[in-house]
Amino acid sequence: MELAKLQRLGRSGSLDIALGIPPGDPPAAVVEAAVSALRKGRHQYADTAGLSELRAVIAADALRTHGVVVDPDTEITVTVGATEALLTALLTVTDPGDEVLLFEPYFELYPGIVELAGAVPRFVRLEAPDWRLTEEALTRVLSPRTRAVVLNTPHNPTGRVFDAQELDLLMNLCQERGIACVTDEVYDCTVFDGRRHLSPLAMPGARPTSVIVGSLSKKAQMTGWRIGYCIADPEMTEVLRRIHEHTTVGTNHPLQSGASALKASDVLDGRALFQDRRDELVAGLSSLGFTVRPPEGGWFVFAGTEALGWPARTLSRRLAESAGVLVAPGSPFFQRPEDGDRWIRTTFVRGAETTRAALDRIAAFLAAEAPPSG
Ligand SMILES: Cc1ncc(COP(=O)(O)O)c(C=O)c1O
């Protein structure tokens, strides 16, 4: 992984604005509930679908986020993070050799997860600067073997929050062609500028063929607890649960008990926390000459390096070696590394001071070092 190499290159004291690590810890009461579960002897297998009290917490969150009633008994499965949820969903909706549409640029784990499920990734190109989903791009890669599509909204890395027109287009196509939609909504708690996060969950016609993937990693600041979930209609959930049981037997019991203590007010309010920091990072990168489209949601700013004359991989390496700043090069988000060599991904979630200090270091570096010629 390119980023791991950069981390090794980075000197001590490097400022990491590459990775989406939450800025804080889970609420103290939630940590206490997990400790207490261990002390009370919750050491053995839990219900493989997930603790019923945790599924109730997830159903309440879905009601707040989407205004939709979800039955925790028959429609929610607790998984080992969104990562397992994605694999389980794809194993549920595809057979070996089926084709799965991925929007490029994509979250870097997607192609591997599709292949692990025995399916074949097919890439739908989103084009800068708007990264919009178009009918033309979609229909170009459709084939009789297309069985599923993975939609990530809010989107990592571009920051798109796909709008009603785009969602309608995709869902109509899915319904016409019998294609399942897996939506990765791990950043649903972070949408900017008064926009709304939209999900197939709230589209009655789309629900029977959709699997909504969510996670407590970002919304409860617990990436290491490895708690995610799938929401799907009861028929789909039966199959999901069989696969989930055969792959993991379920998520760990004591941390599920802890997470069950989450209250509505504990869910990270990404807009309140990050809107100003997003604005600051967008303004800072733009003033340094990067090409930036303000992200509509999610945790990242995807910034173009072409106007600066720097290939993104070289710039990321030199920033790590010389400026002590870690940014993610764009190549892992594209099939062909050269397509990503015009982009870096940065995050504003690491705190205002880190963001400002990183911008200062990048400014000093760009003033001191000329881009490679040719
Ligand atoms: C778009 C996206 N999906 C899934 C994940 C993985 O989430 P989890 O920690 O719940 O496995 C991440 C993590 O960064 C992500 O950015």
Short mmCIF file of C-alpha atoms and ligand atoms in Angstrom, two decimals:
data_model
loop_
_atom_site.label_atom_id
_atom_site.label_comp_id
_atom_site.label_asym_id
_atom_site.label_seq_id
_atom_site.Cartn_x
_atom_site.Cartn_y
_atom_site.Cartn_z
CA MET A 1 0.00 0.00 0.00
CA GLU A 2 1.50 3.31 -1.08
CA LEU A 3 0.50 5.08 2.11
CA ALA A 4 2.25 2.54 4.32
CA LYS A 5 5.45 3.19 2.34
CA LEU A 6 5.02 6.94 2.86
CA GLN A 7 4.50 6.45 6.57
CA ARG A 8 7.83 4.65 6.72
CA LEU A 9 9.47 7.49 4.78
CA GLY A 10 7.91 10.15 6.97
CA ARG A 11 10.21 11.53 9.61
CA SER A 12 9.26 11.48 13.28
CA GLY A 13 6.89 14.34 14.08
CA SER A 14 5.25 14.01 10.66
CA LEU A 15 1.78 15.51 10.40
CA ASP A 16 -0.65 12.94 9.02
CA ILE A 17 -3.47 14.51 7.03
CA ALA A 18 -3.89 11.37 4.94
CA LEU A 19 -5.88 8.93 7.05
CA GLY A 20 -9.46 9.26 8.26
CA ILE A 21 -8.77 8.45 11.91
CA PRO A 22 -11.48 9.94 14.17
CA PRO A 23 -10.34 12.93 16.20
CA GLY A 24 -11.66 11.65 19.55
CA ASP A 25 -12.62 8.58 21.56
CA PRO A 26 -15.98 6.91 22.03
CA PRO A 27 -18.05 8.38 24.90
CA ALA A 28 -16.80 7.43 28.37
CA ALA A 29 -20.11 5.78 29.26
CA VAL A 30 -19.78 3.49 26.25
CA VAL A 31 -16.23 2.51 27.23
CA GLU A 32 -17.44 1.86 30.80
CA ALA A 33 -20.28 -0.30 29.48
CA ALA A 34 -17.74 -2.41 27.55
CA VAL A 35 -15.51 -2.77 30.63
CA SER A 36 -18.52 -3.69 32.73
CA ALA A 37 -19.58 -6.30 30.15
CA LEU A 38 -16.15 -7.92 30.48
CA ARG A 39 -16.40 -7.85 34.29
CA LYS A 40 -19.89 -9.31 34.16
CA GLY A 41 -18.59 -12.26 32.17
CA ARG A 42 -19.94 -11.53 28.68
CA HIS A 43 -17.18 -13.71 27.27
CA GLN A 44 -19.03 -16.22 25.11
CA TYR A 45 -20.70 -16.08 21.72
CA ALA A 46 -23.43 -13.50 21.28
CA ASP A 47 -26.45 -13.79 19.01
CA THR A 48 -24.77 -14.14 15.61
CA ALA A 49 -27.03 -11.43 14.12
CA GLY A 50 -25.73 -9.03 16.78
CA LEU A 51 -26.99 -8.16 20.26
CA SER A 52 -30.64 -7.18 20.07
CA GLU A 53 -30.00 -4.04 22.14
CA LEU A 54 -27.31 -2.93 19.68
CA ARG A 55 -29.59 -3.60 16.71
CA ALA A 56 -32.15 -1.37 18.43
CA VAL A 57 -29.52 1.42 18.65
CA ILE A 58 -28.81 1.02 14.92
CA ALA A 59 -32.54 1.06 14.07
CA ALA A 60 -32.97 4.28 16.07
CA ASP A 61 -30.05 5.84 14.18
CA ALA A 62 -31.60 4.81 10.82
CA LEU A 63 -34.88 6.43 11.88
CA ARG A 64 -33.10 9.68 12.77
CA THR A 65 -30.91 9.71 9.66
CA HIS A 66 -33.44 8.56 7.06
CA GLY A 67 -36.84 8.87 8.72
CA VAL A 68 -37.36 5.20 7.97
CA VAL A 69 -38.52 2.46 10.32
CA VAL A 70 -36.23 -0.57 10.21
CA ASP A 71 -37.08 -3.76 12.09
CA PRO A 72 -34.07 -4.65 14.26
CA ASP A 73 -35.20 -8.29 14.51
CA THR A 74 -35.43 -9.01 10.80
CA GLU A 75 -33.57 -6.28 8.92
CA ILE A 76 -30.31 -5.55 10.77
CA THR A 77 -27.17 -7.68 11.00
CA VAL A 78 -24.20 -6.53 13.08
CA THR A 79 -20.89 -7.19 11.30
CA VAL A 80 -17.15 -6.85 11.85
CA GLY A 81 -17.00 -3.28 10.60
CA ALA A 82 -18.29 -2.03 7.28
CA THR A 83 -15.49 -4.04 5.70
CA GLU A 84 -17.07 -7.39 6.59
CA ALA A 85 -20.51 -5.94 5.82
CA LEU A 86 -19.37 -5.17 2.25
CA LEU A 87 -17.96 -8.66 1.72
CA THR A 88 -21.03 -10.33 3.22
CA ALA A 89 -23.33 -8.15 1.10
CA LEU A 90 -21.46 -8.98 -2.09
CA LEU A 91 -21.41 -12.71 -1.28
CA THR A 92 -25.17 -12.42 -0.76
CA VAL A 93 -26.06 -10.66 -4.00
CA THR A 94 -23.57 -12.18 -6.46
CA ASP A 95 -22.56 -15.59 -7.78
CA PRO A 96 -19.01 -16.32 -8.92
CA GLY A 97 -18.26 -14.61 -12.22
CA ASP A 98 -20.99 -11.98 -11.88
CA GLU A 99 -19.98 -8.40 -12.62
CA VAL A 100 -20.09 -5.64 -10.00
CA LEU A 101 -20.02 -1.95 -10.93
CA LEU A 102 -17.65 0.28 -8.94
CA PHE A 103 -17.47 4.04 -9.36
CA GLU A 104 -13.94 5.21 -10.04
CA PRO A 105 -12.23 6.76 -8.13
CA TYR A 106 -13.22 4.25 -5.44
CA PHE A 107 -12.44 3.46 -1.81
CA GLU A 108 -9.32 1.43 -2.30
CA LEU A 109 -10.56 -1.82 -0.68
CA TYR A 110 -13.50 -2.28 -3.09
CA PRO A 111 -11.88 -4.13 -6.03
CA GLY A 112 -10.24 -6.63 -3.66
CA ILE A 113 -13.50 -7.25 -1.79
CA VAL A 114 -15.38 -7.83 -5.07
CA GLU A 115 -12.71 -10.30 -6.19
CA LEU A 116 -12.73 -12.04 -2.80
CA ALA A 117 -16.47 -12.59 -3.31
CA GLY A 118 -15.62 -14.32 -6.63
CA ALA A 119 -17.13 -11.52 -8.73
CA VAL A 120 -15.53 -9.28 -11.34
CA PRO A 121 -15.22 -5.49 -10.82
CA ARG A 122 -16.25 -3.23 -13.70
CA PHE A 123 -15.44 0.44 -13.42
CA VAL A 124 -17.77 3.38 -14.04
CA ARG A 125 -15.69 6.49 -14.45
CA LEU A 126 -16.74 9.63 -12.58
CA GLU A 127 -15.12 12.66 -14.20
CA ALA A 128 -13.56 15.70 -12.53
CA PRO A 129 -14.36 18.39 -11.65
CA ASP A 130 -17.94 17.41 -10.73
CA TRP A 131 -17.58 13.64 -10.27
CA ARG A 132 -21.25 13.24 -11.30
CA LEU A 133 -22.90 9.94 -11.98
CA THR A 134 -24.17 9.95 -15.58
CA GLU A 135 -26.37 7.59 -17.52
CA GLU A 136 -23.84 7.46 -20.33
CA ALA A 137 -20.98 6.33 -18.08
CA LEU A 138 -23.21 3.75 -16.43
CA THR A 139 -24.67 2.22 -19.56
CA ARG A 140 -21.23 2.00 -21.17
CA VAL A 141 -20.14 -0.71 -18.71
CA LEU A 142 -23.44 -2.55 -18.17
CA SER A 143 -23.55 -6.11 -19.45
CA PRO A 144 -25.91 -9.06 -19.11
CA ARG A 145 -23.62 -10.27 -16.32
CA THR A 146 -23.97 -7.11 -14.22
CA ARG A 147 -25.46 -8.29 -10.95
CA ALA A 148 -24.61 -5.56 -8.42
CA VAL A 149 -23.34 -2.03 -7.96
CA VAL A 150 -21.47 -0.58 -4.98
CA LEU A 151 -22.34 3.04 -4.30
CA ASN A 152 -20.45 4.98 -1.66
CA THR A 153 -22.15 8.16 -0.46
CA PRO A 154 -20.80 10.42 1.00
CA HIS A 155 -17.94 9.38 -1.23
CA ASN A 156 -14.37 8.59 -0.30
CA PRO A 157 -12.22 10.06 -1.86
CA THR A 158 -14.07 12.79 -3.85
CA GLY A 159 -16.47 14.05 -1.16
CA ARG A 160 -19.52 13.73 -3.41
CA VAL A 161 -22.92 13.32 -1.77
CA PHE A 162 -24.92 11.85 -4.64
CA ASP A 163 -28.14 13.79 -5.20
CA ALA A 164 -31.73 12.71 -5.83
CA GLN A 165 -31.33 12.83 -9.61
CA GLU A 166 -28.27 10.56 -9.52
CA LEU A 167 -29.87 8.17 -7.04
CA ASP A 168 -33.06 7.97 -9.10
CA LEU A 169 -31.06 7.25 -12.22
CA LEU A 170 -29.14 4.45 -10.51
CA MET A 171 -32.11 2.92 -8.68
CA ASN A 172 -34.30 2.94 -11.82
CA LEU A 173 -31.58 1.17 -13.70
CA CYS A 174 -31.10 -1.36 -10.89
CA GLN A 175 -34.83 -2.09 -10.83
CA GLU A 176 -35.13 -2.38 -14.61
CA ARG A 177 -32.18 -4.75 -14.86
CA GLY A 178 -32.52 -6.69 -11.60
CA ILE A 179 -29.25 -5.31 -10.25
CA ALA A 180 -28.65 -5.23 -6.48
CA CYS A 181 -27.34 -2.01 -4.92
CA VAL A 182 -24.90 -2.12 -2.01
CA THR A 183 -24.51 1.38 -0.54
CA ASP A 184 -21.60 2.14 1.72
CA GLU A 185 -22.81 4.94 3.96
CA VAL A 186 -20.11 5.00 6.65
CA TYR A 187 -19.86 8.81 6.38
CA ASP A 188 -23.63 9.44 6.58
CA CYS A 189 -23.02 11.54 9.72
CA THR A 190 -20.92 14.10 7.81
CA VAL A 191 -22.71 16.15 5.16
CA PHE A 192 -21.97 19.85 4.60
CA ASP A 193 -23.65 23.09 3.48
CA GLY A 194 -27.16 22.08 4.54
CA ARG A 195 -27.26 19.13 2.11
CA ARG A 196 -29.06 15.89 2.97
CA HIS A 197 -27.61 12.43 2.83
CA LEU A 198 -29.80 10.28 0.57
CA SER A 199 -30.01 6.51 0.71
CA PRO A 200 -31.87 3.76 -1.16
CA LEU A 201 -33.16 2.85 2.30
CA ALA A 202 -35.57 5.78 2.04
CA MET A 203 -36.67 4.83 -1.50
CA PRO A 204 -39.44 2.25 -1.06
CA GLY A 205 -39.04 0.77 -4.55
CA ALA A 206 -35.30 0.30 -4.06
CA ARG A 207 -35.39 -1.33 -0.66
CA PRO A 208 -35.96 -4.99 -1.62
CA THR A 209 -32.83 -5.06 -3.81
CA SER A 210 -30.56 -2.87 -1.67
CA VAL A 211 -28.17 -3.56 1.17
CA ILE A 212 -27.21 -0.54 3.25
CA VAL A 213 -23.76 -0.83 4.80
CA GLY A 214 -22.99 1.28 7.86
CA SER A 215 -20.47 1.39 10.64
CA LEU A 216 -19.87 2.75 14.12
CA SER A 217 -16.19 3.25 13.19
CA LYS A 218 -16.61 6.88 12.20
CA LYS A 219 -19.95 7.85 13.71
CA ALA A 220 -19.00 6.69 17.20
CA GLN A 221 -15.22 7.19 16.83
CA MET A 222 -14.40 3.52 17.36
CA THR A 223 -12.54 2.27 14.27
CA GLY A 224 -10.74 -0.33 16.40
CA TRP A 225 -13.90 -1.83 17.87
CA ARG A 226 -14.79 -3.26 14.47
CA ILE A 227 -18.54 -2.85 14.59
CA GLY A 228 -20.50 -2.32 11.39
CA TYR A 229 -23.86 -3.44 10.06
CA CYS A 230 -26.02 -4.33 7.10
CA ILE A 231 -29.60 -3.16 6.72
CA ALA A 232 -31.68 -5.11 4.20
CA ASP A 233 -35.21 -6.37 3.85
CA PRO A 234 -36.06 -9.60 5.76
CA GLU A 235 -35.59 -11.98 2.83
CA MET A 236 -32.17 -10.56 1.97
CA THR A 237 -31.26 -10.42 5.68
CA GLU A 238 -31.84 -14.16 6.07
CA VAL A 239 -29.19 -14.87 3.45
CA LEU A 240 -26.86 -12.17 4.78
CA ARG A 241 -27.03 -13.69 8.23
CA ARG A 242 -26.23 -17.20 6.98
CA ILE A 243 -23.12 -15.90 5.22
CA HIS A 244 -22.13 -13.69 8.16
CA GLU A 245 -22.44 -16.69 10.48
CA HIS A 246 -20.26 -18.84 8.26
CA THR A 247 -17.55 -16.19 7.94
CA THR A 248 -17.33 -14.75 11.47
CA VAL A 249 -19.93 -16.36 13.82
CA GLY A 250 -20.57 -12.77 14.81
CA THR A 251 -18.90 -9.69 16.21
CA ASN A 252 -17.24 -9.78 19.63
CA HIS A 253 -19.67 -9.82 22.53
CA PRO A 254 -18.30 -7.37 25.17
CA LEU A 255 -17.72 -4.49 22.75
CA GLN A 256 -21.21 -4.94 21.31
CA SER A 257 -22.48 -4.57 24.89
CA GLY A 258 -20.49 -1.37 25.22
CA ALA A 259 -21.75 0.03 21.91
CA SER A 260 -25.33 -0.71 22.99
CA ALA A 261 -24.96 2.15 25.49
CA LEU A 262 -24.61 4.69 22.63
CA LYS A 263 -27.16 7.49 22.84
CA ALA A 264 -28.44 9.65 20.00
CA SER A 265 -26.39 12.58 21.31
CA ASP A 266 -23.20 10.45 21.10
CA VAL A 267 -23.37 10.12 17.33
CA LEU A 268 -20.72 12.31 15.78
CA ASP A 269 -22.18 15.45 14.23
CA GLY A 270 -19.75 15.77 11.36
CA ARG A 271 -21.24 18.99 10.05
CA ALA A 272 -20.96 20.80 13.39
CA LEU A 273 -17.49 19.45 14.04
CA PHE A 274 -15.89 19.64 10.61
CA GLN A 275 -17.59 22.31 8.47
CA ASP A 276 -15.12 25.07 9.49
CA ARG A 277 -12.13 22.76 9.26
CA ARG A 278 -13.24 21.64 5.81
CA ASP A 279 -13.52 25.27 4.73
CA GLU A 280 -10.07 26.02 6.09
CA LEU A 281 -8.42 23.07 4.34
CA VAL A 282 -10.21 23.84 1.05
CA ALA A 283 -9.18 27.52 1.22
CA GLY A 284 -5.61 26.67 2.24
CA LEU A 285 -5.04 24.12 -0.52
CA SER A 286 -6.66 26.39 -3.14
CA SER A 287 -4.44 29.31 -2.17
CA LEU A 288 -1.39 27.08 -2.58
CA GLY A 289 -2.39 26.30 -6.18
CA PHE A 290 -4.13 22.93 -5.78
CA THR A 291 -7.35 22.44 -7.74
CA VAL A 292 -10.05 21.87 -5.15
CA ARG A 293 -13.77 21.18 -5.29
CA PRO A 294 -15.20 21.56 -1.78
CA PRO A 295 -16.39 18.15 -0.61
CA GLU A 296 -20.15 17.93 -0.03
CA GLY A 297 -19.67 15.33 2.68
CA GLY A 298 -17.31 12.72 4.10
CA TRP A 299 -13.93 13.32 5.68
CA PHE A 300 -11.66 14.10 2.73
CA VAL A 301 -10.58 16.78 0.29
CA PHE A 302 -9.46 15.37 -3.07
CA ALA A 303 -7.07 17.96 -4.46
CA GLY A 304 -5.63 18.18 -7.97
CA THR A 305 -1.86 18.67 -8.31
CA GLU A 306 -1.63 19.23 -12.09
CA ALA A 307 -1.68 23.02 -11.98
CA LEU A 308 1.29 22.93 -9.61
CA GLY A 309 3.30 20.86 -12.07
CA TRP A 310 3.80 18.10 -9.53
CA PRO A 311 2.87 14.44 -10.22
CA ALA A 312 0.95 13.40 -7.10
CA ARG A 313 3.08 10.38 -6.24
CA THR A 314 6.31 12.38 -6.40
CA LEU A 315 4.76 15.22 -4.43
CA SER A 316 3.43 12.86 -1.73
CA ARG A 317 6.84 11.22 -1.41
CA ARG A 318 8.72 14.52 -1.22
CA LEU A 319 6.23 15.94 1.31
CA ALA A 320 6.76 12.89 3.51
CA GLU A 321 10.56 12.93 3.17
CA SER A 322 11.23 16.61 3.26
CA ALA A 323 8.26 18.51 4.75
CA GLY A 324 7.10 15.97 7.32
CA VAL A 325 3.54 15.90 5.97
CA LEU A 326 1.68 12.75 5.02
CA VAL A 327 -0.95 13.06 2.29
CA ALA A 328 -2.44 10.11 0.42
CA PRO A 329 -1.43 9.89 -3.25
CA GLY A 330 -4.43 9.41 -5.57
CA SER A 331 -3.20 6.30 -7.42
CA PRO A 332 -4.75 3.61 -5.14
CA PHE A 333 -8.19 5.05 -5.89
CA PHE A 334 -7.89 4.28 -9.61
CA GLN A 335 -7.36 1.09 -11.63
CA ARG A 336 -4.49 2.61 -13.55
CA PRO A 337 -2.05 4.26 -11.13
CA GLU A 338 -1.25 6.98 -13.71
CA ASP A 339 -4.91 8.13 -13.66
CA GLY A 340 -4.55 8.95 -9.98
CA ASP A 341 -1.22 10.67 -10.35
CA ARG A 342 -2.96 14.07 -10.55
CA TRP A 343 -4.64 13.83 -7.14
CA ILE A 344 -3.87 13.75 -3.48
CA ARG A 345 -6.37 12.94 -0.74
CA THR A 346 -6.18 14.95 2.46
CA THR A 347 -8.37 15.00 5.56
CA PHE A 348 -9.54 17.80 7.84
CA VAL A 349 -10.57 15.55 10.73
CA ARG A 350 -7.21 15.56 12.48
CA GLY A 351 -7.83 18.88 14.21
CA ALA A 352 -7.57 22.54 13.21
CA GLU A 353 -4.01 22.95 14.51
CA THR A 354 -2.72 19.91 12.64
CA THR A 355 -4.43 21.11 9.46
CA ARG A 356 -2.94 24.61 9.76
CA ALA A 357 0.54 23.35 10.58
CA ALA A 358 0.41 20.88 7.66
CA LEU A 359 -0.67 23.68 5.28
CA ASP A 360 2.23 25.86 6.50
CA ARG A 361 4.68 23.05 5.90
CA ILE A 362 3.28 22.37 2.41
CA ALA A 363 3.50 26.11 1.60
CA ALA A 364 7.15 26.25 2.73
CA PHE A 365 7.94 23.12 0.73
CA LEU A 366 6.31 24.41 -2.48
CA ALA A 367 8.15 27.73 -2.13
CA ALA A 368 11.47 25.96 -1.71
CA GLU A 369 11.31 23.10 -4.17
CA ALA A 370 10.52 23.23 -7.88
CA PRO A 371 8.54 20.41 -9.49
CA PRO A 372 10.54 17.85 -11.45
CA SER A 373 11.08 18.94 -15.04
CA GLY A 374 9.42 17.06 -17.90
C1 LIG B 1 -15.77 4.39 2.29
C2 LIG B 1 -15.35 3.49 3.41
N1 LIG B 1 -15.97 2.31 3.56
C3 LIG B 1 -15.63 1.46 4.54
C4 LIG B 1 -14.62 1.76 5.43
C5 LIG B 1 -14.26 0.76 6.49
O1 LIG B 1 -15.06 0.92 7.61
P1 LIG B 1 -14.95 -0.04 8.88
O2 LIG B 1 -13.90 0.52 9.78
O3 LIG B 1 -16.28 0.02 9.52
O4 LIG B 1 -14.61 -1.40 8.39
C6 LIG B 1 -13.93 2.98 5.32
C7 LIG B 1 -12.84 3.32 6.23
O5 LIG B 1 -12.12 4.26 6.09
C8 LIG B 1 -14.30 3.86 4.27
O6 LIG B 1 -13.68 5.04 4.09
#
